[in-house]
PDB file of C-alpha atoms in Angstrom:
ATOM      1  CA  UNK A   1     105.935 -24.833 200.660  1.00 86.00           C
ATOM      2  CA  UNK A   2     104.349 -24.957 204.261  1.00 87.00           C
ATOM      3  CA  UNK A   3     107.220 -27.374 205.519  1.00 89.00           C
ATOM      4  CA  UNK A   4     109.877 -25.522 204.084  1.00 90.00           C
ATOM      5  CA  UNK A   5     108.184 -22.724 205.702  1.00 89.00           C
ATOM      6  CA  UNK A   6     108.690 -23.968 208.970  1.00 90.00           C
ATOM      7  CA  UNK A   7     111.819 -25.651 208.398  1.00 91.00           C
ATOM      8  CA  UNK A   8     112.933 -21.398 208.007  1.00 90.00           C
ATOM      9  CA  UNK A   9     112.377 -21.761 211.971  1.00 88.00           C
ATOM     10  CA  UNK A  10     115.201 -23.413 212.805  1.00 89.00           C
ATOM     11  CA  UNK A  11     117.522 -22.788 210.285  1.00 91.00           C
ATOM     12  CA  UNK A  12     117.181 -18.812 209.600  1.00 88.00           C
ATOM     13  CA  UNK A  13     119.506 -19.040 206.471  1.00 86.00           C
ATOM     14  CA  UNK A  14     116.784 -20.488 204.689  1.00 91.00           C
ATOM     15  CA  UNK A  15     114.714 -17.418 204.822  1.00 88.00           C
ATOM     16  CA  UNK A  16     116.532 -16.205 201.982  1.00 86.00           C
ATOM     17  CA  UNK A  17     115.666 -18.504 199.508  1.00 90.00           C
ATOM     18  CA  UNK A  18     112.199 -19.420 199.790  1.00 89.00           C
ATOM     19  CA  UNK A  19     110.338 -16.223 198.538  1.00 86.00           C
ATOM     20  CA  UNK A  20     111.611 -16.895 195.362  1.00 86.00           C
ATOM     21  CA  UNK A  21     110.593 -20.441 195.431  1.00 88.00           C
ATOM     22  CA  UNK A  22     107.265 -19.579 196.412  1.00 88.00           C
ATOM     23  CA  UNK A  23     106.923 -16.836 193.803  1.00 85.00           C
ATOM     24  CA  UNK A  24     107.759 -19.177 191.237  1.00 85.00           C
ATOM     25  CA  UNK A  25     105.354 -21.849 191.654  1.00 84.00           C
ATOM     26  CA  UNK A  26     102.189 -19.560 192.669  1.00 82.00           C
ATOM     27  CA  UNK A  27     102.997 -17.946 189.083  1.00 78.00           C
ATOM     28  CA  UNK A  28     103.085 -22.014 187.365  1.00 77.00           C
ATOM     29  CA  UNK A  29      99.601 -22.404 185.460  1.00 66.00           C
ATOM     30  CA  UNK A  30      98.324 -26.032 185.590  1.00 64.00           C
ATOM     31  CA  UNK A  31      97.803 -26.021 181.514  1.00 59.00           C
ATOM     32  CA  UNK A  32     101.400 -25.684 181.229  1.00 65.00           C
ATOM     33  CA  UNK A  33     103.263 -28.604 179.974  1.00 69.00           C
ATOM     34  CA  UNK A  34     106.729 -27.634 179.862  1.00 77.00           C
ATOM     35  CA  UNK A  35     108.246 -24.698 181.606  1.00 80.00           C
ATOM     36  CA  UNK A  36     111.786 -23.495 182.450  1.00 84.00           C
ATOM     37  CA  UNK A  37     113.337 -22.968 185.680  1.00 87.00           C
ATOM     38  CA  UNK A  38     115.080 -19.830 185.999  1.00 87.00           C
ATOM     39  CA  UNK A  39     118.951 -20.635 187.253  1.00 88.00           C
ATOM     40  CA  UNK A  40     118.683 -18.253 190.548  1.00 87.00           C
ATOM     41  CA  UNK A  41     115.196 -20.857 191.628  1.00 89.00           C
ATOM     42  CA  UNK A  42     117.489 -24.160 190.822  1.00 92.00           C
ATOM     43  CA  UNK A  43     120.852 -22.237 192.360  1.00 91.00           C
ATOM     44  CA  UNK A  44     118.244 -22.018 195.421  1.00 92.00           C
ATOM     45  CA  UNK A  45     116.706 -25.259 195.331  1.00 93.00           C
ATOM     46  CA  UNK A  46     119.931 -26.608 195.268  1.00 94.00           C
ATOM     47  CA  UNK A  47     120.668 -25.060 198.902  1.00 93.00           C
ATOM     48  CA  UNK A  48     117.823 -25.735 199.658  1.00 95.00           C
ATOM     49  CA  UNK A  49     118.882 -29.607 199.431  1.00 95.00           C
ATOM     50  CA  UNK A  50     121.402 -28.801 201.759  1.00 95.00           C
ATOM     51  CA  UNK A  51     119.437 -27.457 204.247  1.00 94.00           C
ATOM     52  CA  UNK A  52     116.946 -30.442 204.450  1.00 94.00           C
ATOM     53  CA  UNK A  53     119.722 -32.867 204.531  1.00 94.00           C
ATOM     54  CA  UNK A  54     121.760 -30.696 207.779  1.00 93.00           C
ATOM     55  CA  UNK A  55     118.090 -30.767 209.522  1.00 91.00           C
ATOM     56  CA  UNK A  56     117.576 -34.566 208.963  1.00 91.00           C
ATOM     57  CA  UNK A  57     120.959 -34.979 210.953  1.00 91.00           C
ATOM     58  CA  UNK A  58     119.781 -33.004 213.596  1.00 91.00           C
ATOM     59  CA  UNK A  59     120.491 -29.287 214.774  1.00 90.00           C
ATOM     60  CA  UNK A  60     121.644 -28.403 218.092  1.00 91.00           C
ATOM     61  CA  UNK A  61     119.437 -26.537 220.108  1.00 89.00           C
ATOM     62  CA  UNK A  62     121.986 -24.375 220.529  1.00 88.00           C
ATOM     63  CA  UNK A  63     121.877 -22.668 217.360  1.00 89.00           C
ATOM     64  CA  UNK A  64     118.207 -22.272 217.846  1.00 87.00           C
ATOM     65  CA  UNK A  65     117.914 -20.700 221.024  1.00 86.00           C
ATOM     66  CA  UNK A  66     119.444 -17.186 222.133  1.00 86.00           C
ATOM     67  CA  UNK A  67     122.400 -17.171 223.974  1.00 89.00           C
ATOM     68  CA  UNK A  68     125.576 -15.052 224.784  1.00 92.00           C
ATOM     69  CA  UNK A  69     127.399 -14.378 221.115  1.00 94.00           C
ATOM     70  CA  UNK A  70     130.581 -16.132 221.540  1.00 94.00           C
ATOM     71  CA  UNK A  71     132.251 -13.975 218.508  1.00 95.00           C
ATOM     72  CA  UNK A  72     131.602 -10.278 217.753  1.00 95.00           C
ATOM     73  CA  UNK A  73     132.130  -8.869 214.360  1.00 94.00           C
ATOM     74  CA  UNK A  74     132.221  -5.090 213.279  1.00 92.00           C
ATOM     75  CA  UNK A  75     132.485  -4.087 209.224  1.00 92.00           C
ATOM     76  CA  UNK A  76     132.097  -1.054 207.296  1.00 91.00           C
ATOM     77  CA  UNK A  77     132.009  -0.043 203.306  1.00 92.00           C
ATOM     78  CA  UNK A  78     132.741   2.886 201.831  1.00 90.00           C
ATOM     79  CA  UNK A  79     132.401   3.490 197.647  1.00 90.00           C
ATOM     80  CA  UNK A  80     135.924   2.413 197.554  1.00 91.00           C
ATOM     81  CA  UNK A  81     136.604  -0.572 199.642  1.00 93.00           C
ATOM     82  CA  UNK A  82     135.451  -2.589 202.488  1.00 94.00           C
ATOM     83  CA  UNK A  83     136.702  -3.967 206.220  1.00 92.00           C
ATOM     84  CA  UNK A  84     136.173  -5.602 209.281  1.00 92.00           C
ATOM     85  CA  UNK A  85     137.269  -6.796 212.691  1.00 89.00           C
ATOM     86  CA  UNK A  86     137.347  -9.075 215.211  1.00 92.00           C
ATOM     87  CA  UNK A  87     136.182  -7.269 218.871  1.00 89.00           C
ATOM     88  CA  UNK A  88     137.515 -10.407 221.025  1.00 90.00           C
ATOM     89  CA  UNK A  89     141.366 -10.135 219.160  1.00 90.00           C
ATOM     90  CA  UNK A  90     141.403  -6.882 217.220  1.00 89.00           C
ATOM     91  CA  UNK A  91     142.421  -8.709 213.973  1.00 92.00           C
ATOM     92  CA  UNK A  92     141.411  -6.889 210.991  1.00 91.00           C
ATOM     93  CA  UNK A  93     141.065  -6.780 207.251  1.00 94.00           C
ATOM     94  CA  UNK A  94     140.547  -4.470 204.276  1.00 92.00           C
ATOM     95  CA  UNK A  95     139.872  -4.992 200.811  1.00 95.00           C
ATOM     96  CA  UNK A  96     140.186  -2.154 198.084  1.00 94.00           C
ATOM     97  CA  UNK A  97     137.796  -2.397 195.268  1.00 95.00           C
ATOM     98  CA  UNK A  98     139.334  -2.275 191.833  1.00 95.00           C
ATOM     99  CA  UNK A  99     138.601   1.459 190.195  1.00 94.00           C
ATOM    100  CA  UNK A 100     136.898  -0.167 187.260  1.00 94.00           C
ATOM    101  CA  UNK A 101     134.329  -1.605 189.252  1.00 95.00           C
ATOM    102  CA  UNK A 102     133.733   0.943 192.100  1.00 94.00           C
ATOM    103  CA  UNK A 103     130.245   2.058 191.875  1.00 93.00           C
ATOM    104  CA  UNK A 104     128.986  -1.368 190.110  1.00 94.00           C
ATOM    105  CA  UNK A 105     127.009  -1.832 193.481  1.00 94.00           C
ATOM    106  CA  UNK A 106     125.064   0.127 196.316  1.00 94.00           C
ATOM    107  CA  UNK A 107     127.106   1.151 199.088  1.00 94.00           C
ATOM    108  CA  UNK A 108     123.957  -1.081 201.117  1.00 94.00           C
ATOM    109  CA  UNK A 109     125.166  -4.199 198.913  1.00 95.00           C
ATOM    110  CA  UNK A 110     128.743  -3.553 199.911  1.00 96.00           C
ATOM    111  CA  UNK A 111     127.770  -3.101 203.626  1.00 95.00           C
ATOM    112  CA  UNK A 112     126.602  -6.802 203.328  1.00 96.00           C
ATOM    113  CA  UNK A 113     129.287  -7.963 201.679  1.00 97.00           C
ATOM    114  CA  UNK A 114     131.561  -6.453 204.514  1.00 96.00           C
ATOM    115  CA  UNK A 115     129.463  -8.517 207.122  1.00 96.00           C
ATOM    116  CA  UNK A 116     129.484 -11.659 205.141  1.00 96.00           C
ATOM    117  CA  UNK A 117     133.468 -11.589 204.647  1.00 96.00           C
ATOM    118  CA  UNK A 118     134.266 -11.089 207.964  1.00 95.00           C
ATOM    119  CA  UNK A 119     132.597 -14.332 208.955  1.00 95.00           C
ATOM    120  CA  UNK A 120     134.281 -15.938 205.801  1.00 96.00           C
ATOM    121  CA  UNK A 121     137.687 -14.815 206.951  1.00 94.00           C
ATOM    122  CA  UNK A 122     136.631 -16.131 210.512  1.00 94.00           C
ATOM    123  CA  UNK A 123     135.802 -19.425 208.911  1.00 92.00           C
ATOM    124  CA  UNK A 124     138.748 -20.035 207.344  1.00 90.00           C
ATOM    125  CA  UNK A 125     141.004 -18.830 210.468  1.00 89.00           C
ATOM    126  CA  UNK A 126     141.935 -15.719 209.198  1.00 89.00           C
ATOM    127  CA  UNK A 127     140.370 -13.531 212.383  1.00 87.00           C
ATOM    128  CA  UNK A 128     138.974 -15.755 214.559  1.00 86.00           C
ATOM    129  CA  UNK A 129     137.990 -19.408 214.764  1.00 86.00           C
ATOM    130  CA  UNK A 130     134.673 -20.264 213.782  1.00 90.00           C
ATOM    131  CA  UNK A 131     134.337 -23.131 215.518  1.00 91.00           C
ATOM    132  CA  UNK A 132     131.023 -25.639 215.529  1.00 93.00           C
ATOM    133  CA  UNK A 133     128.252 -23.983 217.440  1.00 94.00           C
ATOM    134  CA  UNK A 134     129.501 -20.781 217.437  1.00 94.00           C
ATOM    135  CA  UNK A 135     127.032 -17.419 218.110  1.00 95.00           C
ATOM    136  CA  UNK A 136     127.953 -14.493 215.973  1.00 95.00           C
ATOM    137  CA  UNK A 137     127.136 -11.526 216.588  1.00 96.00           C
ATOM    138  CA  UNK A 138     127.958  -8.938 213.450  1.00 95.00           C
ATOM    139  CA  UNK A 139     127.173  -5.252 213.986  1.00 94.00           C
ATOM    140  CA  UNK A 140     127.216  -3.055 211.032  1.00 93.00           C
ATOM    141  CA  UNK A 141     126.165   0.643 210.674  1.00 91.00           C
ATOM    142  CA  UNK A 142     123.734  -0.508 207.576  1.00 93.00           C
ATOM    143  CA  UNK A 143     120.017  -0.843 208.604  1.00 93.00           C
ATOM    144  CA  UNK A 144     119.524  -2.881 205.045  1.00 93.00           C
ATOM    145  CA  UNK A 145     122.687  -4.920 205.383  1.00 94.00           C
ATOM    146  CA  UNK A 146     121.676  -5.933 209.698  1.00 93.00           C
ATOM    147  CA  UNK A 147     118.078  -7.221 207.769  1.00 92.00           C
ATOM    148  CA  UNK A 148     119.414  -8.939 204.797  1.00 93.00           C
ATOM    149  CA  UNK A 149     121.442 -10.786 206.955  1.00 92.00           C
ATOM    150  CA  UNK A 150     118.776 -12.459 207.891  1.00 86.00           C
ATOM    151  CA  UNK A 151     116.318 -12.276 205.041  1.00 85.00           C
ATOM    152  CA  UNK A 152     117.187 -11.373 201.231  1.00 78.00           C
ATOM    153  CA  UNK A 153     114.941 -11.267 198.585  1.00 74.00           C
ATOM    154  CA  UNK A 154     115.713  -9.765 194.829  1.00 72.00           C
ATOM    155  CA  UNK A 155     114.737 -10.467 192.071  1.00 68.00           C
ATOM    156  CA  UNK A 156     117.448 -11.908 189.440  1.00 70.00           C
ATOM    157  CA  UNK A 157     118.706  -8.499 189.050  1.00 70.00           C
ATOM    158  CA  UNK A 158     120.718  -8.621 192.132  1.00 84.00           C
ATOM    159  CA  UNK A 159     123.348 -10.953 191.501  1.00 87.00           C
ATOM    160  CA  UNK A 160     125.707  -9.844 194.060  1.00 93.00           C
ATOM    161  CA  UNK A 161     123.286 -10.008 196.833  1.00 92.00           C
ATOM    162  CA  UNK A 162     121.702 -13.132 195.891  1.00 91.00           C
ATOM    163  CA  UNK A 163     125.213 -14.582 195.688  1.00 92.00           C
ATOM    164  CA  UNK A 164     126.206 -13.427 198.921  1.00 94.00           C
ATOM    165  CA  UNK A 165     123.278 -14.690 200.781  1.00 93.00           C
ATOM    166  CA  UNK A 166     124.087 -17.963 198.927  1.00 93.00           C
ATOM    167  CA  UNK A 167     128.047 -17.945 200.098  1.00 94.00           C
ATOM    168  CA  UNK A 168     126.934 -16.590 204.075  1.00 95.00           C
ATOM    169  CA  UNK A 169     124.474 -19.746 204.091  1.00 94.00           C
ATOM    170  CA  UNK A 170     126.935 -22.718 202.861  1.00 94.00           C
ATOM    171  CA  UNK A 171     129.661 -20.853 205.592  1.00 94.00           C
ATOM    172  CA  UNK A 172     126.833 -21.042 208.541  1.00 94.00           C
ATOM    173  CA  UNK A 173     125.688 -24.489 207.296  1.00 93.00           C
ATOM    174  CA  UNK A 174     129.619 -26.044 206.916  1.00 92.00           C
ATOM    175  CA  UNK A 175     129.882 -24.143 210.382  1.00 93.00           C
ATOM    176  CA  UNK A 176     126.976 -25.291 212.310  1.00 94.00           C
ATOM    177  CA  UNK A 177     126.845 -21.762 213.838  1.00 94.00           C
ATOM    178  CA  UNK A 178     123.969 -19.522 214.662  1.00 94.00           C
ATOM    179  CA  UNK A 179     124.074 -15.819 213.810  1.00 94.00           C
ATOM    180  CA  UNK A 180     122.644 -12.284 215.083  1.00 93.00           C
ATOM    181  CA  UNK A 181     123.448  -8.921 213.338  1.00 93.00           C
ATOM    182  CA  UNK A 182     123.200  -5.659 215.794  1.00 91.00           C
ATOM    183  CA  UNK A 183     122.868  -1.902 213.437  1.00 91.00           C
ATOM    184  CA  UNK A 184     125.369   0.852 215.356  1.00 88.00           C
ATOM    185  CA  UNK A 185     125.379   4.259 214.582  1.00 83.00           C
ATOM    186  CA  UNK A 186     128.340   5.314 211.928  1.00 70.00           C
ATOM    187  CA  UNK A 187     129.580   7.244 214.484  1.00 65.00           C
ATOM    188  CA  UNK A 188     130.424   4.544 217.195  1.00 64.00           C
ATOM    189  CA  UNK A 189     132.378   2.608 214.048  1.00 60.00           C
ATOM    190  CA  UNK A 190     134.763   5.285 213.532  1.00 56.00           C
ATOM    191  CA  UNK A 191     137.923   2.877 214.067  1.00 62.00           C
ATOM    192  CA  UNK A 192     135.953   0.703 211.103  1.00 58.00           C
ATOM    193  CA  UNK A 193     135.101   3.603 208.879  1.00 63.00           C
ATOM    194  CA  UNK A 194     138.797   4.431 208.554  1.00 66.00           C
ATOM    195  CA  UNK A 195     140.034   1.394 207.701  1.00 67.00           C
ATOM    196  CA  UNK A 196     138.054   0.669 205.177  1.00 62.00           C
ATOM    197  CA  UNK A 197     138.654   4.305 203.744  1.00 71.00           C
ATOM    198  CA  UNK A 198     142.662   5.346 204.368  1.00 76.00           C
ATOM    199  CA  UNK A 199     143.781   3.110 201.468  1.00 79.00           C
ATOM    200  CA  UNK A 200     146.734   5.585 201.247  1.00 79.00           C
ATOM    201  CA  UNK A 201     148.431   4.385 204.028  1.00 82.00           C
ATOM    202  CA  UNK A 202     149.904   0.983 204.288  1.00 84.00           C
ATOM    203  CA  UNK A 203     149.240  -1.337 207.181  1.00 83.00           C
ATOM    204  CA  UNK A 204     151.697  -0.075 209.738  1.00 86.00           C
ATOM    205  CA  UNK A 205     150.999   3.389 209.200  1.00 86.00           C
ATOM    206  CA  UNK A 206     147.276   2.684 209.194  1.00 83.00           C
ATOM    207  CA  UNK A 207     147.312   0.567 212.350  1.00 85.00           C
ATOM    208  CA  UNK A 208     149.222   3.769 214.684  1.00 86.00           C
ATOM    209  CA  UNK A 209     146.744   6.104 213.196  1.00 80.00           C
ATOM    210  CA  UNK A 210     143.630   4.032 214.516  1.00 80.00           C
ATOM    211  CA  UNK A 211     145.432   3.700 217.647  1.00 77.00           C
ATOM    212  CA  UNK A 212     146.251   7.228 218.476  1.00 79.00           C
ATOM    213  CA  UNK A 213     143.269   8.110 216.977  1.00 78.00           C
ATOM    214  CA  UNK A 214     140.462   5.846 218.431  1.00 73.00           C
ATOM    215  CA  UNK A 215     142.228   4.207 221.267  1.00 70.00           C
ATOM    216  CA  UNK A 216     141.634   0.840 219.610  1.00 76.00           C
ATOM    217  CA  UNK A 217     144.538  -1.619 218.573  1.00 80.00           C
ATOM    218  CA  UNK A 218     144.379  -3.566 215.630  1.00 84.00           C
ATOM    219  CA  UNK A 219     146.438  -5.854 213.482  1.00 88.00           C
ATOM    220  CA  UNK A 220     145.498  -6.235 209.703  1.00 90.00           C
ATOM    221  CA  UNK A 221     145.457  -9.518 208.042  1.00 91.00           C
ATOM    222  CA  UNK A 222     145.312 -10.223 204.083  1.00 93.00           C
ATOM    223  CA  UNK A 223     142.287 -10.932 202.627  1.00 94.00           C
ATOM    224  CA  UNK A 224     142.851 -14.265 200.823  1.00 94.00           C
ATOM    225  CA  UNK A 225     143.700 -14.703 197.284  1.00 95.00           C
ATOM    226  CA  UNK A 226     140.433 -16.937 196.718  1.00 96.00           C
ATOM    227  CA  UNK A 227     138.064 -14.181 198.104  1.00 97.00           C
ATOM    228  CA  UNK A 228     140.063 -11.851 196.463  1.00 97.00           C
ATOM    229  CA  UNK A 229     139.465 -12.974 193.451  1.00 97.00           C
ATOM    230  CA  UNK A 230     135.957 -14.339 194.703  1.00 97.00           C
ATOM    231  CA  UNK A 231     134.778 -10.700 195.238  1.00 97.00           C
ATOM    232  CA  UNK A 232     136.227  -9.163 191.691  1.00 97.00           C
ATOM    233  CA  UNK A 233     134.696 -12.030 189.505  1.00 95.00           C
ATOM    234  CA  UNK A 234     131.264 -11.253 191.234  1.00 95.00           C
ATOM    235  CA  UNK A 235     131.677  -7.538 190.835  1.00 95.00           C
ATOM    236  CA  UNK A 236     132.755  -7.842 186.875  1.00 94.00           C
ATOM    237  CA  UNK A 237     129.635 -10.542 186.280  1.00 90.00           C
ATOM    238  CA  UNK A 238     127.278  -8.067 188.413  1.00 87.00           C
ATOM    239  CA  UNK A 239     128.323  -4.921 186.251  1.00 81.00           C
ATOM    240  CA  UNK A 240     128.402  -7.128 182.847  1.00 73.00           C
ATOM    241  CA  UNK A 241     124.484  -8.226 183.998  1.00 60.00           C
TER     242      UNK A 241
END
């Protein structure tokens, strides 16, 4: 446990899912002879695989030391959807959240979902290109949602933040990017508050009223059909657990 400890150093991800780990096996009693592994500890050690074999090829000191973010990131939830944007080209996104499964989740849970889609939408070229050694820098008005960016731990309970955490590590990993999150009050993210609220307007209507309204150009992109559908099977499995 001490060397995955410091392994946590240079690969932050992994913060995540070790206190889980380490839970489980200070519990284990020596007499034991058999004993199950809950699915969430294998689901981790399983990542956990992953990290070990990205930091026996070697990680770039880049994505270890602080430096200038190369890509900046706003998002935003509301109890009926959630957005982000791109700062560098204004490319945005919005995703409405199906009526049957609006309040499945905290509003803090769908602040960090916000954050980890719009690096998932960067990553697959949707807003930006995350390309290797990128620093990302993703500002959210959530205190919870800047931490658990960095370090998430729930018990089993919280199957759509453990699975988020899980997704936002295999993106940084396949990535080979560093990332930084940044709180901001609510009321500097007003462009980002309406989007992800104004589902009554479609996208051209939506886009002149953050202009005149905010100064701030944008143009909306559609959110894929796999995280589409991504999102809704995790929100159905967290409100059926």
């Amino acid at each position: 446990m001490g060397r995955l400890n410091h392994t946590c150093f240079i690969i932050p991800h992994a913060r995540h899912f070790i206190g889980r780990i380490r839970h489980f096996a200070d519990a284990l009693s020596n007499s034991r002879k058999h004993i199950t592994i809950p699915n969430s500890i294998i689901a981790d050690l399983k990542l956990w695989i992953q990290f070990l074999q990205y930091a026996s090829a070697g990680i770039s000191i880049n994505n270890i030391v602080f430096r200038k973010p190369s890509i900046h990131f706003y998002s935003n939830a509301c109890q009926i959807g959630i957005r982000g944007y791109c700062v560098q080209n204004g490319k945005a996104w919005r995703w409405q959240i199906p009526e049957d499964l609006v309040d499945v989740v905290s509003i803090n849970a769908l602040e960090f979902a916000a954050s980890v889609i719009n690096i998932w939408m960067a990553d697959d070229g949707f807003i930006s290109d995350l390309a290797p050694l990128s620093c990302v820098l993703s500002s959210t008005d959530s205190t919870s949602a800047a931490c658990w960016l960095h370090k998430l731990s729930f018990p089993d309970s919280h199957l759509f933040e453990q699975n988020m955490a899980r997704k936002l590590a295999r993106i940084m990993l396949s990535a080979d990017s560093c990332l930084y999150s940044q709180w901001v009050a609510g009321s500097d993210n007003g462009a980002g508050d309406t989007l992800s609220r104004l589902f009554h307007l479609d996208d051209s209507s939506l886009t002149d009223y953050i202009y005149h309204n905010y100064s701030v150009f944008i143009q909306l992109v559609p959110v894929s059909k796999e995280i589409s559908l991504w999102l809704t099977l995790l929100l159905r499995h967290s409100r059926s657990g």
